mmCIF file of C-alpha atoms and ligand atoms in Angstrom:
data_model
loop_
_atom_site.group_PDB
_atom_site.id
_atom_site.type_symbol
_atom_site.label_atom_id
_atom_site.label_comp_id
_atom_site.label_asym_id
_atom_site.label_seq_id
_atom_site.Cartn_x
_atom_site.Cartn_y
_atom_site.Cartn_z
ATOM 1 C CA MET A 762 10.117 -51.616 -49.125
ATOM 2 C CA HIS A 763 11.111 -48.055 -48.309
ATOM 3 C CA LEU A 764 11.499 -48.855 -44.623
ATOM 4 C CA MET A 765 13.562 -51.918 -45.418
ATOM 5 C CA ARG A 766 15.897 -49.929 -47.622
ATOM 6 C CA LEU A 767 16.316 -47.312 -44.905
ATOM 7 C CA GLN A 768 17.211 -49.893 -42.267
ATOM 8 C CA PHE A 769 19.568 -51.628 -44.614
ATOM 9 C CA SER A 770 21.503 -48.496 -45.526
ATOM 10 C CA SER A 771 21.832 -47.502 -41.866
ATOM 11 C CA ILE A 772 23.184 -50.956 -41.023
ATOM 12 C CA VAL A 773 25.711 -50.683 -43.837
ATOM 13 C CA LYS A 774 26.686 -47.253 -42.564
ATOM 14 C CA HIS A 775 27.256 -48.660 -39.092
ATOM 15 C CA VAL A 776 29.332 -51.532 -40.356
ATOM 16 C CA LEU A 777 31.449 -49.130 -42.409
ATOM 17 C CA LEU A 778 31.831 -46.783 -39.439
ATOM 18 C CA ILE A 779 32.983 -49.622 -37.203
ATOM 19 C CA TRP A 780 35.423 -50.673 -39.875
ATOM 20 C CA LEU A 781 36.771 -47.144 -40.363
ATOM 21 C CA PHE A 782 37.067 -46.752 -36.610
ATOM 22 C CA TRP A 783 39.084 -49.927 -36.225
ATOM 23 C CA TRP A 784 41.305 -49.555 -39.247
ATOM 24 C CA PRO A 785 43.629 -46.824 -37.871
ATOM 25 C CA ILE A 786 44.063 -48.924 -34.725
ATOM 26 C CA ILE A 787 45.001 -51.957 -36.786
ATOM 27 C CA GLU A 788 47.414 -49.840 -38.816
ATOM 28 C CA SER A 789 49.058 -48.314 -35.766
ATOM 29 C CA GLN A 790 49.477 -51.794 -34.347
ATOM 30 C CA ILE A 791 51.484 -52.754 -37.404
ATOM 31 C CA SER A 792 53.497 -49.632 -38.030
ATOM 32 C CA ASN A 793 54.405 -48.155 -34.651
ATOM 33 C CA PRO A 794 55.491 -50.180 -31.659
ATOM 34 C CA GLN A 795 53.655 -47.958 -29.200
ATOM 35 C CA SER A 796 56.797 -45.939 -28.553
ATOM 36 C CA LYS A 797 55.318 -42.641 -29.707
ATOM 37 C CA PRO A 798 54.858 -41.011 -26.270
ATOM 38 C CA ALA A 799 58.412 -41.991 -25.326
ATOM 39 C CA ARG A 800 59.777 -40.511 -28.556
ATOM 40 C CA ALA A 801 57.820 -37.309 -28.007
ATOM 41 C CA LEU A 802 59.288 -37.155 -24.511
ATOM 42 C CA ASP A 803 62.805 -37.558 -25.950
ATOM 43 C CA ALA A 804 62.205 -34.583 -28.251
ATOM 44 C CA THR A 805 60.920 -32.442 -25.359
ATOM 45 C CA LEU A 806 63.859 -33.396 -23.153
ATOM 46 C CA GLN A 807 66.355 -32.640 -25.945
ATOM 47 C CA ASP A 808 64.922 -29.152 -26.201
ATOM 48 C CA TYR A 809 65.020 -28.529 -22.417
ATOM 49 C CA ALA A 810 68.464 -30.083 -22.016
ATOM 50 C CA TYR A 811 69.909 -27.757 -24.691
ATOM 51 C CA ARG A 812 68.450 -24.777 -22.802
ATOM 52 C CA ALA A 813 70.766 -25.645 -19.903
ATOM 53 C CA PHE A 814 73.807 -24.561 -21.934
ATOM 54 C CA VAL A 815 75.176 -21.140 -21.102
ATOM 55 C CA HIS A 816 76.396 -18.851 -23.849
ATOM 56 C CA HIS A 817 79.724 -20.605 -24.434
ATOM 57 C CA PRO A 818 79.391 -24.040 -22.863
ATOM 58 C CA ARG A 819 82.664 -25.769 -22.089
ATOM 59 C CA THR A 820 83.138 -29.129 -23.683
ATOM 60 C CA GLY A 821 83.095 -32.169 -21.469
ATOM 61 C CA ILE A 822 81.185 -30.458 -18.625
ATOM 62 C CA PRO A 823 77.646 -31.634 -17.741
ATOM 63 C CA TYR A 824 75.018 -28.906 -17.563
ATOM 64 C CA ASP A 825 71.933 -29.889 -15.601
ATOM 65 C CA GLY A 826 68.665 -28.779 -17.143
ATOM 66 C CA THR A 827 65.210 -28.030 -15.809
ATOM 67 C CA VAL A 828 62.163 -29.861 -17.102
ATOM 68 C CA PRO A 829 58.765 -28.191 -17.578
ATOM 69 C CA SER A 830 56.609 -28.427 -14.450
ATOM 70 C CA TYR A 831 54.281 -31.046 -15.930
ATOM 71 C CA LEU A 832 57.275 -33.413 -16.073
ATOM 72 C CA THR A 833 58.466 -32.824 -12.502
ATOM 73 C CA GLY A 834 60.392 -35.855 -11.303
ATOM 74 C CA ILE A 835 62.530 -36.191 -14.435
ATOM 75 C CA GLU A 836 66.196 -35.125 -14.370
ATOM 76 C CA ILE A 837 68.123 -34.084 -17.441
ATOM 77 C CA SER A 838 71.657 -33.077 -18.204
ATOM 78 C CA ALA A 839 73.573 -32.232 -21.358
ATOM 79 C CA MET A 840 77.223 -32.414 -22.271
ATOM 80 C CA ARG A 841 78.811 -31.009 -25.380
ATOM 81 C CA LEU A 842 81.768 -32.834 -26.898
ATOM 82 C CA ARG A 843 83.945 -32.871 -29.956
ATOM 83 C CA SER A 844 83.370 -36.184 -31.658
ATOM 84 C CA GLY A 845 87.121 -36.614 -32.122
ATOM 85 C CA SER A 846 87.831 -36.351 -28.409
ATOM 86 C CA LEU A 847 84.849 -38.566 -27.586
ATOM 87 C CA PHE A 848 86.390 -41.267 -29.747
ATOM 88 C CA HIS A 849 89.950 -40.886 -28.466
ATOM 89 C CA ARG A 850 89.399 -40.055 -24.803
ATOM 90 C CA GLY A 851 85.893 -41.142 -23.844
ATOM 91 C CA VAL A 852 83.927 -39.509 -21.037
ATOM 92 C CA GLU A 853 84.265 -40.797 -17.554
ATOM 93 C CA PRO A 854 81.783 -40.503 -16.006
ATOM 94 C CA PHE A 855 78.660 -38.668 -17.212
ATOM 95 C CA LYS A 856 76.159 -39.218 -14.396
ATOM 96 C CA GLU A 857 75.631 -43.015 -14.183
ATOM 97 C CA PHE A 858 77.246 -43.584 -17.606
ATOM 98 C CA LYS A 859 80.912 -44.487 -18.007
ATOM 99 C CA ILE A 860 81.774 -43.882 -21.617
ATOM 100 C CA PRO A 861 84.973 -45.593 -22.780
ATOM 101 C CA VAL A 862 87.185 -44.676 -25.714
ATOM 102 C CA GLY A 863 86.089 -45.813 -29.156
ATOM 103 C CA LEU A 864 82.598 -44.346 -29.257
ATOM 104 C CA GLN A 865 81.599 -43.676 -32.864
ATOM 105 C CA VAL A 866 78.987 -41.358 -34.286
ATOM 106 C CA GLN A 867 77.179 -41.413 -37.631
ATOM 107 C CA PRO A 868 76.716 -39.189 -39.602
ATOM 108 C CA TYR A 869 79.881 -37.233 -38.879
ATOM 109 C CA VAL A 870 79.438 -34.083 -36.796
ATOM 110 C CA GLU A 871 82.245 -31.970 -35.423
ATOM 111 C CA ARG A 872 80.468 -31.395 -32.126
ATOM 112 C CA LEU A 873 77.817 -33.497 -30.520
ATOM 113 C CA VAL A 874 75.699 -33.277 -27.397
ATOM 114 C CA LEU A 875 74.997 -36.207 -25.132
ATOM 115 C CA VAL A 876 71.658 -35.849 -23.376
ATOM 116 C CA PHE A 877 71.216 -37.717 -20.123
ATOM 117 C CA GLN A 878 67.740 -38.523 -18.759
ATOM 118 C CA ASN A 879 66.640 -39.952 -15.431
ATOM 119 C CA LEU A 880 62.916 -40.637 -15.759
ATOM 120 C CA GLY A 881 62.452 -41.192 -12.013
ATOM 121 C CA ASN A 882 58.829 -41.856 -11.098
ATOM 122 C CA TRP A 883 57.832 -41.482 -14.769
ATOM 123 C CA SER A 884 59.728 -44.635 -15.788
ATOM 124 C CA THR A 885 56.747 -46.995 -15.897
ATOM 125 C CA THR A 886 54.552 -44.379 -17.561
ATOM 126 C CA TYR A 887 56.786 -44.129 -20.602
ATOM 127 C CA TYR A 888 58.460 -47.536 -20.527
ATOM 128 C CA SER A 889 55.871 -50.023 -19.308
ATOM 129 C CA LEU A 890 57.112 -53.593 -19.224
ATOM 130 C CA PRO A 891 54.209 -55.935 -18.392
ATOM 131 C CA GLY A 892 55.219 -58.844 -16.204
ATOM 132 C CA TYR A 893 58.249 -57.022 -14.801
ATOM 133 C CA VAL A 894 58.902 -54.537 -12.032
ATOM 134 C CA TYR A 895 61.574 -51.860 -12.106
ATOM 135 C CA LEU A 896 64.299 -51.995 -9.488
ATOM 136 C CA ALA A 897 65.842 -48.732 -10.722
ATOM 137 C CA PRO A 898 64.660 -45.683 -12.651
ATOM 138 C CA VAL A 899 64.927 -45.678 -16.432
ATOM 139 C CA LEU A 900 68.066 -43.791 -17.522
ATOM 140 C CA GLY A 901 68.513 -42.491 -21.037
ATOM 141 C CA LEU A 902 71.571 -41.516 -23.050
ATOM 142 C CA LEU A 903 71.020 -39.999 -26.493
ATOM 143 C CA ALA A 904 73.359 -38.281 -28.941
ATOM 144 C CA TYR A 905 72.516 -35.219 -31.038
ATOM 145 C CA ASN A 906 74.193 -32.818 -33.436
ATOM 146 C CA GLY A 907 75.853 -30.191 -31.251
ATOM 147 C CA SER A 908 76.464 -27.476 -33.854
ATOM 148 C CA ASP A 909 73.316 -25.469 -33.194
ATOM 149 C CA LEU A 910 72.410 -25.263 -29.511
ATOM 150 C CA SER A 911 69.018 -23.670 -30.159
ATOM 151 C CA ALA A 912 67.898 -26.513 -32.444
ATOM 152 C CA ARG A 913 64.743 -28.460 -31.621
ATOM 153 C CA ASN A 914 63.314 -31.738 -32.837
ATOM 154 C CA LEU A 915 66.782 -32.976 -33.709
ATOM 155 C CA PRO A 916 67.046 -36.570 -34.872
ATOM 156 C CA GLU A 917 69.344 -38.755 -32.794
ATOM 157 C CA LEU A 918 72.727 -39.539 -34.278
ATOM 158 C CA ASP A 919 73.764 -43.162 -34.530
ATOM 159 C CA LEU A 920 76.066 -43.886 -31.621
ATOM 160 C CA TRP A 921 77.844 -47.140 -30.883
ATOM 161 C CA ALA A 922 80.750 -48.405 -28.855
ATOM 162 C CA SER A 923 83.381 -49.933 -31.107
ATOM 163 C CA HIS A 924 86.011 -50.909 -28.495
ATOM 164 C CA GLU A 925 84.420 -51.683 -25.163
ATOM 165 C CA ALA A 926 80.899 -51.295 -23.880
ATOM 166 C CA ILE A 927 79.445 -48.305 -22.073
ATOM 167 C CA THR A 928 78.898 -49.104 -18.385
ATOM 168 C CA ILE A 929 75.787 -47.880 -16.610
ATOM 169 C CA ASP A 930 76.357 -47.937 -12.886
ATOM 170 C CA PHE A 931 72.981 -47.913 -11.165
ATOM 171 C CA GLY A 932 74.457 -48.021 -7.676
ATOM 172 C CA ARG A 933 71.751 -48.659 -5.105
ATOM 173 C CA ILE A 934 68.641 -50.345 -6.465
ATOM 174 C CA SER A 935 65.469 -51.694 -4.867
ATOM 175 C CA SER A 936 66.076 -55.015 -3.153
ATOM 176 C CA ILE A 937 65.664 -58.036 -5.379
ATOM 177 C CA PRO A 938 62.795 -60.267 -4.199
ATOM 178 C CA ILE A 939 64.030 -63.627 -2.901
ATOM 179 C CA GLY A 940 64.126 -66.193 -5.665
ATOM 180 C CA SER A 941 64.017 -63.572 -8.436
ATOM 181 C CA VAL A 942 66.721 -62.679 -10.903
ATOM 182 C CA ALA A 943 67.460 -59.059 -11.778
ATOM 183 C CA LYS A 944 68.183 -58.261 -15.401
ATOM 184 C CA CYS A 945 69.264 -55.266 -17.417
ATOM 185 C CA ALA A 946 66.608 -53.894 -19.734
ATOM 186 C CA TRP A 947 67.628 -51.914 -22.794
ATOM 187 C CA PHE A 948 65.017 -50.068 -24.858
ATOM 188 C CA ASP A 949 66.246 -49.007 -28.259
ATOM 189 C CA LEU A 950 64.829 -45.966 -30.045
ATOM 190 C CA HIS A 951 62.147 -48.085 -31.734
ATOM 191 C CA GLY A 952 60.795 -49.270 -28.395
ATOM 192 C CA GLN A 953 62.276 -52.751 -28.720
ATOM 193 C CA VAL A 954 63.429 -54.137 -25.389
ATOM 194 C CA ASN A 955 66.325 -56.498 -24.814
ATOM 195 C CA LEU A 956 66.989 -58.161 -21.471
ATOM 196 C CA THR A 957 70.583 -59.051 -20.629
ATOM 197 C CA ALA A 958 72.461 -60.232 -17.571
ATOM 198 C CA LEU A 959 73.205 -57.827 -14.745
ATOM 199 C CA GLU A 960 76.902 -57.136 -14.130
ATOM 200 C CA SER A 961 78.378 -57.134 -10.661
ATOM 201 C CA GLY A 962 77.815 -53.945 -8.676
ATOM 202 C CA ASN A 963 74.388 -53.341 -10.245
ATOM 203 C CA ALA A 964 75.857 -52.292 -13.557
ATOM 204 C CA CYS A 965 74.608 -52.810 -17.087
ATOM 205 C CA LEU A 966 76.596 -52.830 -20.294
ATOM 206 C CA ALA A 967 75.464 -51.078 -23.457
ATOM 207 C CA THR A 968 76.871 -50.827 -26.923
ATOM 208 C CA GLU A 969 74.328 -48.317 -28.210
ATOM 209 C CA GLN A 970 72.322 -45.347 -27.017
ATOM 210 C CA GLY A 971 68.808 -45.745 -25.653
ATOM 211 C CA HIS A 972 67.088 -46.201 -22.306
ATOM 212 C CA PHE A 973 68.255 -48.549 -19.588
ATOM 213 C CA SER A 974 67.050 -49.953 -16.305
ATOM 214 C CA ILE A 975 67.136 -52.996 -14.045
ATOM 215 C CA VAL A 976 64.044 -55.173 -13.865
ATOM 216 C CA THR A 977 62.879 -58.427 -12.376
ATOM 217 C CA GLU A 978 59.893 -60.593 -13.201
ATOM 218 C CA SER A 979 56.927 -59.599 -11.070
ATOM 219 C CA ALA A 980 55.871 -62.265 -8.582
ATOM 220 C CA ASP A 981 52.176 -62.268 -9.505
ATOM 221 C CA ALA A 982 50.949 -63.102 -12.968
ATOM 222 C CA PRO A 983 50.746 -60.070 -15.270
ATOM 223 C CA GLU A 984 47.328 -58.486 -14.968
ATOM 224 C CA PRO A 985 45.291 -57.895 -18.101
ATOM 225 C CA GLU A 986 46.051 -54.458 -19.430
ATOM 226 C CA PRO A 987 43.413 -51.936 -18.319
ATOM 227 C CA PRO A 988 41.915 -49.870 -21.132
ATOM 228 C CA ALA A 989 44.108 -46.827 -21.703
ATOM 229 C CA PRO A 990 42.665 -43.567 -20.395
ATOM 230 C CA PRO A 991 41.971 -41.254 -23.337
ATOM 231 C CA GLU A 992 43.973 -38.232 -22.127
ATOM 232 C CA ALA A 993 46.855 -39.583 -20.068
ATOM 233 C CA PRO A 994 50.185 -40.057 -21.840
ATOM 234 C CA ALA A 995 49.750 -43.545 -23.162
ATOM 235 C CA PRO A 996 52.018 -46.133 -21.589
ATOM 236 C CA SER A 997 54.587 -46.979 -24.151
ATOM 237 C CA SER A 998 56.561 -49.810 -25.632
ATOM 238 C CA ARG A 999 54.586 -52.881 -24.778
ATOM 239 C CA THR A 1000 56.958 -54.903 -26.830
ATOM 240 C CA ASN A 1001 55.868 -58.410 -26.058
ATOM 241 C CA ASP A 1002 55.960 -59.828 -29.574
ATOM 242 C CA ASP A 1003 53.442 -62.575 -28.877
ATOM 243 C CA SER A 1004 50.747 -60.339 -27.436
ATOM 244 C CA LYS A 1005 51.198 -57.920 -30.328
ATOM 245 C CA LYS A 1006 50.849 -60.756 -32.778
ATOM 246 C CA TRP A 1007 47.685 -62.029 -31.093
ATOM 247 C CA ARG A 1008 46.152 -58.592 -30.930
ATOM 248 C CA PHE A 1009 46.842 -58.173 -34.612
ATOM 249 C CA VAL A 1010 45.328 -61.572 -35.384
ATOM 250 C CA GLY A 1011 42.289 -60.634 -33.284
ATOM 251 C CA LEU A 1012 41.786 -57.361 -35.088
ATOM 252 C CA VAL A 1013 42.201 -58.882 -38.521
ATOM 253 C CA SER A 1014 39.730 -61.673 -37.805
ATOM 254 C CA GLY A 1015 37.373 -59.045 -36.386
ATOM 255 C CA GLY A 1016 37.672 -57.215 -39.683
ATOM 256 C CA ILE A 1017 36.953 -60.404 -41.600
ATOM 257 C CA VAL A 1018 33.841 -61.063 -39.486
ATOM 258 C CA LEU A 1019 32.627 -57.527 -40.193
ATOM 259 C CA PHE A 1020 33.279 -58.005 -43.877
ATOM 260 C CA VAL A 1021 31.369 -61.297 -43.956
ATOM 261 C CA LEU A 1022 28.476 -59.632 -42.110
ATOM 262 C CA LEU A 1023 28.448 -56.867 -44.696
ATOM 263 C CA VAL A 1024 28.380 -59.371 -47.554
ATOM 264 C CA LEU A 1025 25.544 -61.291 -45.875
ATOM 265 C CA LEU A 1026 23.576 -58.094 -45.449
ATOM 266 C CA ILE A 1027 23.995 -57.174 -49.089
ATOM 267 C CA LEU A 1028 22.957 -60.701 -50.057
ATOM 268 C CA CYS A 1029 19.853 -60.518 -47.834
ATOM 269 C CA ALA A 1030 18.838 -57.170 -49.244
ATOM 270 C CA TRP A 1031 19.388 -58.390 -52.774
ATOM 271 C CA ARG A 1032 17.260 -61.511 -52.188
ATOM 272 C CA TYR A 1033 14.602 -59.438 -50.488
ATOM 273 C CA ARG A 1034 14.383 -57.087 -53.469
ATOM 274 C CA ARG A 1035 14.386 -59.996 -55.879
ATOM 275 C CA ARG A 1036 11.519 -61.702 -54.059
ATOM 276 C CA LYS A 1037 9.666 -58.396 -53.920
ATOM 277 C CA ARG A 1038 10.058 -57.893 -57.652
ATOM 278 C CA MET A 1039 8.976 -61.444 -58.292
ATOM 279 C CA ARG A 1040 5.848 -60.939 -56.226
ATOM 280 C CA GLU A 1041 5.107 -57.801 -58.215
ATOM 281 C CA LEU A 1042 5.585 -59.661 -61.465
ATOM 282 C CA GLU A 1043 3.357 -62.451 -60.227
ATOM 283 C CA ARG A 1044 0.700 -59.974 -59.220
ATOM 284 C CA ALA A 1045 0.968 -58.345 -62.612
ATOM 285 C CA ALA A 1046 0.811 -61.755 -64.223
ATOM 286 C CA ASP A 1047 -2.305 -62.687 -62.219
ATOM 287 C CA ALA A 1048 -3.931 -59.444 -63.194
ATOM 288 C CA GLY A 1049 -2.973 -60.117 -66.790
ATOM 289 C CA GLU A 1050 -4.401 -63.614 -66.637
ATOM 290 C CA ALA A 1051 -7.671 -62.332 -65.166
ATOM 291 C CA LEU A 1052 -7.831 -59.843 -67.999
ATOM 292 C CA ARG A 1053 -7.112 -62.488 -70.581
ATOM 293 C CA MET A 1054 -9.686 -64.844 -69.050
ATOM 294 C CA ARG A 1055 -12.267 -62.174 -69.452
ATOM 295 C CA ARG A 1056 -11.187 -61.702 -73.021
ATOM 296 C CA VAL A 1057 -11.331 -65.463 -73.552
ATOM 297 C CA GLY A 1058 -14.829 -65.256 -72.180
ATOM 298 C CA ASN A 1059 -15.485 -62.640 -74.816
ATOM 299 C CA MET A 1060 -14.228 -65.106 -77.443
ATOM 300 C CA THR A 1061 -10.873 -63.482 -78.134
ATOM 301 C CA ALA A 1062 -9.123 -66.861 -78.051
ATOM 302 C CA PRO A 1063 -5.450 -66.117 -79.087
ATOM 303 C CA PHE A 1064 -4.681 -64.262 -75.802
ATOM 304 C CA ALA A 1065 -5.044 -67.378 -73.668
ATOM 305 C CA MET A 1066 -2.139 -69.053 -75.433
ATOM 306 C CA ASP A 1067 0.885 -67.958 -73.279
ATOM 307 C CA THR A 1068 -0.735 -67.366 -69.910
ATOM 308 C CA ARG A 1069 0.477 -70.712 -68.555
ATOM 309 C CA THR A 1070 4.173 -69.711 -68.877
ATOM 310 C CA MET A 1071 3.915 -67.501 -65.794
ATOM 311 C CA PRO A 1072 4.361 -70.136 -63.041
ATOM 312 C CA ASN A 1073 7.835 -70.762 -64.445
ATOM 313 C CA LEU A 1074 8.897 -67.238 -63.624
ATOM 314 C CA GLU A 1075 10.077 -68.197 -60.171
ATOM 315 C CA ASP A 1076 12.309 -70.910 -61.560
ATOM 316 C CA ILE A 1077 13.790 -68.550 -64.084
ATOM 317 C CA LEU A 1078 14.571 -65.905 -61.506
ATOM 318 C CA ALA A 1079 15.876 -68.406 -59.020
ATOM 319 C CA THR A 1080 18.646 -69.503 -61.352
HETATM 320 C C1 NAG B 1157 56.425 -37.704 -9.877
HETATM 321 O O1 NAG B 1157 56.664 -36.949 -8.711
HETATM 322 C C2 NAG B 1157 56.370 -35.551 -8.806
HETATM 323 C C3 NAG B 1157 56.693 -34.889 -7.494
HETATM 324 O O2 NAG B 1157 58.007 -35.178 -7.110
HETATM 325 C C4 NAG B 1157 54.899 -35.333 -9.160
HETATM 326 O O3 NAG B 1157 54.640 -33.973 -9.370
HETATM 327 C C5 NAG B 1157 54.573 -36.105 -10.437
HETATM 328 O O4 NAG B 1157 53.213 -36.015 -10.712
HETATM 329 C C6 NAG B 1157 54.976 -37.577 -10.297
HETATM 330 N N1 NAG B 1157 54.746 -38.260 -11.555
HETATM 331 C C7 NAG B 1157 54.081 -39.406 -11.648
HETATM 332 C C8 NAG B 1157 53.928 -39.985 -12.974
HETATM 333 O O5 NAG B 1157 53.621 -39.958 -10.666
HETATM 334 C C1 NAG B 1158 74.565 -30.289 -37.719
HETATM 335 O O1 NAG B 1158 73.997 -28.991 -37.541
HETATM 336 C C2 NAG B 1158 74.600 -27.994 -38.378
HETATM 337 C C3 NAG B 1158 73.986 -26.659 -37.987
HETATM 338 O O2 NAG B 1158 72.589 -26.717 -37.931
HETATM 339 C C4 NAG B 1158 74.358 -28.349 -39.833
HETATM 340 O O3 NAG B 1158 74.968 -27.377 -40.666
HETATM 341 C C5 NAG B 1158 74.938 -29.724 -40.105
HETATM 342 O O4 NAG B 1158 74.633 -30.118 -41.431
HETATM 343 C C6 NAG B 1158 74.360 -30.749 -39.134
HETATM 344 N N1 NAG B 1158 75.038 -32.010 -39.366
HETATM 345 C C7 NAG B 1158 74.367 -33.151 -39.557
HETATM 346 C C8 NAG B 1158 75.168 -34.364 -39.803
HETATM 347 O O5 NAG B 1158 73.134 -33.179 -39.530
HETATM 348 C C1 NAG B 1159 69.775 -58.743 -27.338
HETATM 349 O O1 NAG B 1159 71.145 -58.644 -26.977
HETATM 350 C C2 NAG B 1159 71.897 -59.811 -27.255
HETATM 351 C C3 NAG B 1159 73.277 -59.600 -26.719
HETATM 352 O O2 NAG B 1159 73.782 -58.346 -27.146
HETATM 353 C C4 NAG B 1159 71.889 -60.047 -28.764
HETATM 354 O O3 NAG B 1159 72.601 -61.220 -29.059
HETATM 355 C C5 NAG B 1159 70.458 -60.187 -29.227
HETATM 356 O O4 NAG B 1159 70.413 -60.304 -30.626
HETATM 357 C C6 NAG B 1159 69.648 -58.977 -28.824
HETATM 358 N N1 NAG B 1159 68.273 -59.173 -29.190
HETATM 359 C C7 NAG B 1159 67.523 -58.232 -29.706
HETATM 360 C C8 NAG B 1159 66.099 -58.582 -29.978
HETATM 361 O O5 NAG B 1159 67.965 -57.112 -29.947
#
């Protein structure tokens, strides 16, 4: 009995541990669209881009920044603007971005900073797009409050084009495989991706800030995702809705299976204990009967009266 109880409690512990281990994964699947590493990168690049500003930066002039050595390969630049002049005059061009008049910013700030990113060979690390290959690096354009140039961890302002779209001129891109169609990919700040048609001259149009590139469907079928290495910056924004849905369904049904197993275990243990107790009662009853028989032998008749009720015990307990 003792051994059984020990085994049982360790099994329960294991089931609970497995459940606790899986639960955060299930939760993160629901609540964050795997864009965390990309968002952390945005915060780092905002900080380093602001460091490029000299003491009194001129408005409308791009200042190229330097990234920390562990991000070598990424280019950044920052430009400070008055939001009024951004709206009335636009910026033409800021690196690959041609920013027309009519750009609006929310909430209102007097000065803002546009941060430009070219993720270079880090594009697929932070913006993986299974089933597609990149024909150009991922370029980012993000807007921040430009009042305090030593600020860190700034939230992005809302930025949208109210007159005409922003043009992103990628210039030379990798050659498009024969029979494939190149498309513009736009990642918003939540990691959602939207594919739109490519404009002539390898340009993409955007009405909001975010990250942009040109992609084409990869010729071979998408390989199954390898398990993520524990330390490496996790590849981000796998935004295929279907696969997310199926993974979620898989995890939930896994949870249900674990739960059912747990219930079955509890049931087994309960039945085991019940049978054990019954056997003890039976043994006690047998002993009692033997005792009574002896007493009957000694002519103490009344004790023999209720001994025959014992065989019903099993039926009573089984109900
Ligand atoms: C990108 O290239 C630089 C050298 O130019 C290298 O240090 C860095 O590790 C590369 N990054 C990736 C993700 O391959
Ligand atoms: C912009 O930054 C300045 C200085 O830190 C602050 O006073 C102001 O409230 C900020 N504006 C917004 C809209 O966050
Ligand atoms: C993608 O962009 C098109 C055109 O702007 C828009 O109609 C569509 O709603 C967008 N889809 C998503 C998921 O954002």
